[in-house]
Structure formats: C-alpha cells, structure tokens
Short mmCIF file of C-alpha atoms in Angstrom, two decimals:
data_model
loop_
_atom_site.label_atom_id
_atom_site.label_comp_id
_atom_site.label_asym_id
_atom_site.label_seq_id
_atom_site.Cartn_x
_atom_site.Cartn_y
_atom_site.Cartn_z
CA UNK C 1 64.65 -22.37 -13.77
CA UNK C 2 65.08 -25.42 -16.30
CA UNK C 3 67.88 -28.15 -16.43
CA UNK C 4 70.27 -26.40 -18.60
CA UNK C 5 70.39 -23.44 -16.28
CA UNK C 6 70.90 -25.31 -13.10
CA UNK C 7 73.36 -27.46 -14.24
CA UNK C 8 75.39 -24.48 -16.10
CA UNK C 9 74.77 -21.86 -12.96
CA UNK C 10 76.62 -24.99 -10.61
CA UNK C 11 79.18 -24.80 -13.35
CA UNK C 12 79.86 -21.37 -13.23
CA UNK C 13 79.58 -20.90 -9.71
CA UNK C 14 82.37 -23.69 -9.28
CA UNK C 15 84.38 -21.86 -11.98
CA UNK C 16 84.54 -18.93 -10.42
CA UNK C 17 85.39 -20.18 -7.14
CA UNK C 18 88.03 -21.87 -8.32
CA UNK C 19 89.64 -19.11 -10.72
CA UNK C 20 88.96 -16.44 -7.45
CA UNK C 21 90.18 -18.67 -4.93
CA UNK C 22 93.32 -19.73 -7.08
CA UNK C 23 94.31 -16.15 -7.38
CA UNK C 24 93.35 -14.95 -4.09
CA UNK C 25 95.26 -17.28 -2.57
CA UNK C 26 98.42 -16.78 -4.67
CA UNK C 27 97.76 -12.88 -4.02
CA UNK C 28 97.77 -13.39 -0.32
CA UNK C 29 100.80 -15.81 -0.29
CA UNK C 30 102.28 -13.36 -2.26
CA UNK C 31 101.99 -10.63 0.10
CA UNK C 32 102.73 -13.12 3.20
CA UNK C 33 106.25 -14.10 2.07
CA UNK C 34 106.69 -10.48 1.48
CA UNK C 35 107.88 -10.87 -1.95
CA UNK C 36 106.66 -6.96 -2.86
CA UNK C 37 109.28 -5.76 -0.13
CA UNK C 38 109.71 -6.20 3.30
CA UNK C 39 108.23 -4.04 6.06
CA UNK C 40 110.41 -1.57 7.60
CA UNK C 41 112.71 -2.08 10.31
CA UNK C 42 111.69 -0.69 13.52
CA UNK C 43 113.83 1.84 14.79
CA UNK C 44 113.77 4.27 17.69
CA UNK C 45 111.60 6.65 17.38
CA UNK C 46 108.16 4.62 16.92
CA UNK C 47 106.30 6.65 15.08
CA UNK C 48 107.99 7.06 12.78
CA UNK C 49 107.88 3.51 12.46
CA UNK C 50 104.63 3.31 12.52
CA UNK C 51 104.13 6.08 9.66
CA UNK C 52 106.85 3.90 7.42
CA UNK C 53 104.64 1.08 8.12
CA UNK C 54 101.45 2.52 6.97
CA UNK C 55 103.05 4.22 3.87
CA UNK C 56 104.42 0.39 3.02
CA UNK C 57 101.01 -1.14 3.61
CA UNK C 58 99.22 1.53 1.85
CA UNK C 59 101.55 0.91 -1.28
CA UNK C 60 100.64 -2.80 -1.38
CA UNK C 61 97.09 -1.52 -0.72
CA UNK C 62 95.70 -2.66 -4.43
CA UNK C 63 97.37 -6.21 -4.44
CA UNK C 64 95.67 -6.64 -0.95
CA UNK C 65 92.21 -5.39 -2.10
CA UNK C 66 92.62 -7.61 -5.25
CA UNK C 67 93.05 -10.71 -3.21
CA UNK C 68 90.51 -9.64 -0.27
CA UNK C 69 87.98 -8.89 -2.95
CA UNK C 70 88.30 -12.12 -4.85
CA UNK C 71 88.13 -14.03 -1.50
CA UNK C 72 84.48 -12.58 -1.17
CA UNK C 73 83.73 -13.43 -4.55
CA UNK C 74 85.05 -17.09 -4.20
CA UNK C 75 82.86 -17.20 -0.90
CA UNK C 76 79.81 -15.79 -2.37
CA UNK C 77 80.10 -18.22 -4.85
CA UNK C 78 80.91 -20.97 -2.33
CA UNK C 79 77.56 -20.46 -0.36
CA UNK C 80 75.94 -19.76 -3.89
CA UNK C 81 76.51 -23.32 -4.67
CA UNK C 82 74.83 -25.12 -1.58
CA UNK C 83 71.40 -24.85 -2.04
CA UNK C 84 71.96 -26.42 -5.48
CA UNK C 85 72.83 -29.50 -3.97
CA UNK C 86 69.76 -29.44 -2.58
CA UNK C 87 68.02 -29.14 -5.91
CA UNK C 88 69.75 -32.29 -7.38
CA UNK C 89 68.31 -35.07 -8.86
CA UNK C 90 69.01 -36.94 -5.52
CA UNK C 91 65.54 -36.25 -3.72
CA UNK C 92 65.56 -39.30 -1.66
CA UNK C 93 67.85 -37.85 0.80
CA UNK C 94 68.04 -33.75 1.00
CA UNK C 95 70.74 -31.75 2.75
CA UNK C 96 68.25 -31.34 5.70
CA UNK C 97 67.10 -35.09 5.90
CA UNK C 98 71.05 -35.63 5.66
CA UNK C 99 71.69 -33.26 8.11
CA UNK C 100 68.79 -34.93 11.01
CA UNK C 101 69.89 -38.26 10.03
CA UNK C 102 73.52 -37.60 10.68
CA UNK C 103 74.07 -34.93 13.32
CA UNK C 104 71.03 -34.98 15.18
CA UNK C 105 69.06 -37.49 17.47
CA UNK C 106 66.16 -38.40 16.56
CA UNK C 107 63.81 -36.61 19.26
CA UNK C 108 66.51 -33.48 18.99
CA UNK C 109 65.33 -32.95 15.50
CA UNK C 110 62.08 -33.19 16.45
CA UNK C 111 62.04 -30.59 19.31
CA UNK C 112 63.84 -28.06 16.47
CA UNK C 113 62.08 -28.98 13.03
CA UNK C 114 62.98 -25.45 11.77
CA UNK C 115 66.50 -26.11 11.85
CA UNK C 116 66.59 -29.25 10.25
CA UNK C 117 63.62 -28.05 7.56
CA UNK C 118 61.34 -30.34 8.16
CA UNK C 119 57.67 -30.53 10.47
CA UNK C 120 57.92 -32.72 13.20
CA UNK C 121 55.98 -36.12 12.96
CA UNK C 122 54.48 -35.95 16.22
CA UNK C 123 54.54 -33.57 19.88
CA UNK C 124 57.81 -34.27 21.73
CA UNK Z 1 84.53 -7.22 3.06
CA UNK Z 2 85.44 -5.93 6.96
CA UNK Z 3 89.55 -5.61 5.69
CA UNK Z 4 88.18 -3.78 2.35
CA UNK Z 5 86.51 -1.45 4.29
CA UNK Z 6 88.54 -0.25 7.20
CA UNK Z 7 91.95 -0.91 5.76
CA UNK Z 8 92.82 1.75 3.65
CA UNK Z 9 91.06 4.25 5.69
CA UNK Z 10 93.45 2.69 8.87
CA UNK Z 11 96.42 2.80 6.91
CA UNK Z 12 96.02 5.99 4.20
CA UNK Z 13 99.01 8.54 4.34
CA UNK Z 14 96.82 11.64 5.15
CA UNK Z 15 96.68 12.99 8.88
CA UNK Z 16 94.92 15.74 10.29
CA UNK Z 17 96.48 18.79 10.94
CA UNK Z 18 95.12 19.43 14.50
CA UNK Z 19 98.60 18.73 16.10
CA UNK Z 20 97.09 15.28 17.45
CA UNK Z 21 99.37 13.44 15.38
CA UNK Z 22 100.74 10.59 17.64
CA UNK Z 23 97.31 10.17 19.11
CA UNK Z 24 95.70 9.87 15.34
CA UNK Z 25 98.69 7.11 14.39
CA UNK Z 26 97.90 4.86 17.44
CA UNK Z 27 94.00 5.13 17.52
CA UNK Z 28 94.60 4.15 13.89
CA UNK Z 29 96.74 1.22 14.38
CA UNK Z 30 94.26 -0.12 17.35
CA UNK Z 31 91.55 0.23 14.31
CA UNK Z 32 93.78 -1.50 12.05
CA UNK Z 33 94.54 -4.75 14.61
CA UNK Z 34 91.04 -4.88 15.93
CA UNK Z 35 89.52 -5.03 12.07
CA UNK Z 36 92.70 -7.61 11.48
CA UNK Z 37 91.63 -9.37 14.51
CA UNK Z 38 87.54 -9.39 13.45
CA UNK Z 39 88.59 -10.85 9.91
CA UNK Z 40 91.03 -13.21 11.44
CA UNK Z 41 88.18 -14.80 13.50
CA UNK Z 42 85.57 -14.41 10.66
CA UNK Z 43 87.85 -16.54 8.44
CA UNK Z 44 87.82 -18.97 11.17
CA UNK Z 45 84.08 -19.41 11.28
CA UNK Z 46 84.00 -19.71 7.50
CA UNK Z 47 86.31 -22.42 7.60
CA UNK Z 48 84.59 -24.40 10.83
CA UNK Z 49 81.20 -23.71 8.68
CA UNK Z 50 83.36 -25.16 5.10
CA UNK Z 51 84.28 -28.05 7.25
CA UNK Z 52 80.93 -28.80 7.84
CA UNK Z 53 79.43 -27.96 5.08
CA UNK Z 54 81.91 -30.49 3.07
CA UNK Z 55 81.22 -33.26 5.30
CA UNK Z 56 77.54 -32.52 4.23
CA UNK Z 57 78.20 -32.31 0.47
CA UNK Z 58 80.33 -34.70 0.46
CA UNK Z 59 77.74 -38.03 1.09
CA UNK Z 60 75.10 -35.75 -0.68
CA UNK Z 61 77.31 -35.56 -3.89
CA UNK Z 62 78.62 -39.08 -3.59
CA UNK Z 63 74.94 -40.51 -3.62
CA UNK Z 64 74.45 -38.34 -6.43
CA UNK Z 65 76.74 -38.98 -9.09
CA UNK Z 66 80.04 -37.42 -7.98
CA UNK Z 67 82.91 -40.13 -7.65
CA UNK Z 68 84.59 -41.57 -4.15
CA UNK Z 69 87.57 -39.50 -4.83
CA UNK Z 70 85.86 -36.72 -4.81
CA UNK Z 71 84.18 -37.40 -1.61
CA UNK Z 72 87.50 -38.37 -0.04
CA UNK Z 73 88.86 -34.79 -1.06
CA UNK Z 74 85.88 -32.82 0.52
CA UNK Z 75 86.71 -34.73 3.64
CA UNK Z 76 90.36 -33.88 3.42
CA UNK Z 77 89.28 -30.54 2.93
CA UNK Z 78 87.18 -30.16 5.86
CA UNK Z 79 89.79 -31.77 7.69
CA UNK Z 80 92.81 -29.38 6.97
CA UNK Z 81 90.09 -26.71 7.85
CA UNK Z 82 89.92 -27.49 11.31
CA UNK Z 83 93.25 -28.04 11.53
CA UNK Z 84 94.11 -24.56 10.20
CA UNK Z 85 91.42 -23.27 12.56
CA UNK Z 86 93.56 -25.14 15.44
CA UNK Z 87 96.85 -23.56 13.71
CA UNK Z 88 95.69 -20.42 14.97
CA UNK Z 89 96.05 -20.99 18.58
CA UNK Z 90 99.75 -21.70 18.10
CA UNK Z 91 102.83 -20.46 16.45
CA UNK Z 92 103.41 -22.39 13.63
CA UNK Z 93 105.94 -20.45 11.58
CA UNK Z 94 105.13 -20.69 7.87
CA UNK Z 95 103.01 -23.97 8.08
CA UNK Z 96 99.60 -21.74 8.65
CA UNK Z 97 100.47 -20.51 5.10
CA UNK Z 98 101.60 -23.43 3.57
CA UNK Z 99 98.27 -25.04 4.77
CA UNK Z 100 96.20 -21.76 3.45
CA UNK Z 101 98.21 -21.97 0.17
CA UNK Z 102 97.34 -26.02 -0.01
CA UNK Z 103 93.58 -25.64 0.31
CA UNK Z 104 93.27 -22.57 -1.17
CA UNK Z 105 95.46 -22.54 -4.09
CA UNK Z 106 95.34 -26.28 -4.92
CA UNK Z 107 92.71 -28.84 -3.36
CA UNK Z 108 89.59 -25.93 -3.33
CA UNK Z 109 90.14 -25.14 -6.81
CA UNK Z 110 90.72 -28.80 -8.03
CA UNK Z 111 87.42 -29.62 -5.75
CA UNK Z 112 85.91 -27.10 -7.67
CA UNK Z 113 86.57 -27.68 -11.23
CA UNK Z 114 86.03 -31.49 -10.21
CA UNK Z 115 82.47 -30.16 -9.42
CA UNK Z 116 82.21 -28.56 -12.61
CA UNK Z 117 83.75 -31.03 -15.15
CA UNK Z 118 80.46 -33.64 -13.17
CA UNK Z 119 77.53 -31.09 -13.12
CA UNK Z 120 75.51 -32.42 -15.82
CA UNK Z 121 76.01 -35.52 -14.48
CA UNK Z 122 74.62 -34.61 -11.12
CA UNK Z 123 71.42 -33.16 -12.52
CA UNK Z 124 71.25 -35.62 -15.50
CA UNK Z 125 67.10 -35.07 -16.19
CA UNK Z 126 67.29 -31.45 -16.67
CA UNK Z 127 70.15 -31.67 -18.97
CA UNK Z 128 68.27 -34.14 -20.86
CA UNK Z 129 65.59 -32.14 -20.49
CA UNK Z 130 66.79 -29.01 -21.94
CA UNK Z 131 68.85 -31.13 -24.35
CA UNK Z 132 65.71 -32.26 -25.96
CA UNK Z 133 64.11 -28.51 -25.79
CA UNK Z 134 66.92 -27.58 -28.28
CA UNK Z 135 65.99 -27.27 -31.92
CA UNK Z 136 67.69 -29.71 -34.05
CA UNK Z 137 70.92 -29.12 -36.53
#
C-alpha cells in the first residue's frame, strides 16, 4: 500500500467513525429519553403487558437496528484504525515497544514476547 | 451485532399457535434480557479495551505529529470510559446517558475528525511520496 492510501484509508476510517458514532449515539439517546413514545404502563394482567411491550419495541425496531448497526460500523472502524498507528512514520517507538515499555516489567515482557510482539533478548 | 440478531426475533408480534402462549412470551423475554444483558457487558469490555487503547494512542500519536490537545482528549476519553464502565454498578439516573451521549456524540467524533483533519501529517513521507508520484498540471 503507498503513502496516499494509508494516509487517506486513516482518514476515512476516522470519518466514518465519527459520522456512525455521531448518529448512533443520537439514535440511541433518542430512543433512551423515549422521545418515539413511552412504553406502556403495566397493568394487571401481565401479559398482556408484556405483549404491549413487545408490539412497542418491535415498532421502534428500525430506529434501534439503525443505531445498533452503525455502532458496529463505528467499532469496526475504530479497531480498523489501530494497526495504522503502528504503520506511522514514528518507527522508533511501535505500539508494542510502547506497550512493554509502559505496562510491563521488564523480565514480564520477556517471559511473554508474543504478547508484546517482540523475541525476547535472552532466556528468563 | 448480538442485539441485531436476537432482538427482533425476541420481540416480533407472531406467536405460535400451540396454546403455549404465556410460556412462549416469558421464554422470550428471558431471551430478550439475557441478549440485553450479553451486549450490556460486551459494551463494557469495548470501552475498558477503548480506555486502553487511547492511553496507547495517545503518547504514540503525540510523538508522532498529533498535538497535546489531542493527547489530553484521548486521555479524557479513556477516562470517562472507565467511569461509565463504573456507572454501571450503580444507579445513576440519567447521568449513564448523559456520559454515553458526551463521548459518543461529542468528544469521539471530535477525536475523530481531529485524527483526520492531521493524517497526512502523521505519515508525512508517504504523502510526499505519492505527492511526487502524481503527474504534473
């Protein structure tokens, strides 16, 4: 992949996890604050309360599937963008060097070089 | 992708006409809290794993191009995560969606688009690169 590409795929990916996010989250506040109608009211026979329920949820069914797909989309994009950080220019300190040199003791990194990408310099 | 898939099957108007209609409605509405429950505590991992994740970025970006304010944002961000992870252990009253609509609706977005307005400035070489690969006006 050349320059151009990685530098336009990080900004689309951030594009569209803002737009998806943005709208997911209004969707889902919508819904929340129950600004498409209240649920019903529970009465005695419950049910029928339950049936009134489902028939209310079922009619907000598309707003909900709107918002729950977008989340995905905004997290697919999220996790999309985090092994481009690893390609930037920035090679003097990678996610997983970051990673070791932050959260990990020294000799802890070393017992688990898989998880921090890296071979170990020597035996622990 | 859980909710998309079990919801409207949970919640969908037609029953069976066995007779077993009480039993159908409750099995239904255990279906419907357990999947609520499952995405409830999937969310929560994604947002432990964004917290981290943004504390990550956040020095990784800094060093490479992306401005302090920015990396004092991702930190705020990974911050509020965990504290809307927390949020979930008590009863907050509308302040669990007030904090969802903040980093959601306003500070993911803006961390976003700030990401996107500094790309080419994060991998500056390429863009050269491919600048110079263009044919000329």
């Amino acid at each position: 992949m050349n320059g151009l590409s990685w530098s336009s795929v990080v900004r689309g990916l951030a594009w569209v996890l803002a737009i998806s996010f943005f709208i997911s989250t209004v969707l889902t506040a919508l819904l929340g604050f129950e600004v498409f109608g209240a649920p019903p009211e529970r009465g005695e026979d419950f049910i029928q309360f339950i049936l009134d329920l489902f028939r209310w949820d079922y009619n907000l069914w598309p707003i909900d599937f709107a918002a729950s797909a977008l989340a995905a989309i905004g997290f697919l994009a999220l996790g999309a963008l985090g092994p481009r950080f690893g390609a930037s220019p920035d090679r003097r300190m990678g996610a997983a060097a970051w990673l070791r040199r932050h959260f990990f003791p020294r000799g802890y990194s070393e017992l688990h070089p898989r998880w921090c990408g890296s071979a170990p310099s020597r035996l622990p | 992708m859980v909710w998309i898939g079990a919801k409207p099957i949970a919640v969908s108007p037609q029953y069976c006409d066995c007779g077993f209609l009480q039993e159908e409605i409750m099995s239904r509405l255990m279906i419907r809290n357990v999947v609520g429950g499952v995405r409830d505590w999937l969310f929560n991992g994604f947002l432990v794993l964004l917290a981290v994740g943004l504390v990550i970025v956040a020095g990784l970006g800094q060093r490479a191009g992306m401005p302090s304010g920015w990396r004092r944002l991702s930190i705020v961000i990974a911050a509020l995560s965990l504290v809307g992870v927390a949020m979930t252990f008590f009863d907050v009253g509308p302040f669990g969606a007030l904090l969802f609509l903040l980093i959601g609706g306003v500070l993911a977005p803006v961390w976003a688009l700030w990401l996107a307005s500094r790309a080419s400035v994060l991998w500056p070489e390429t863009a050269r690169m491919a600048k110079a690969s263009m044919p000329p006006d």
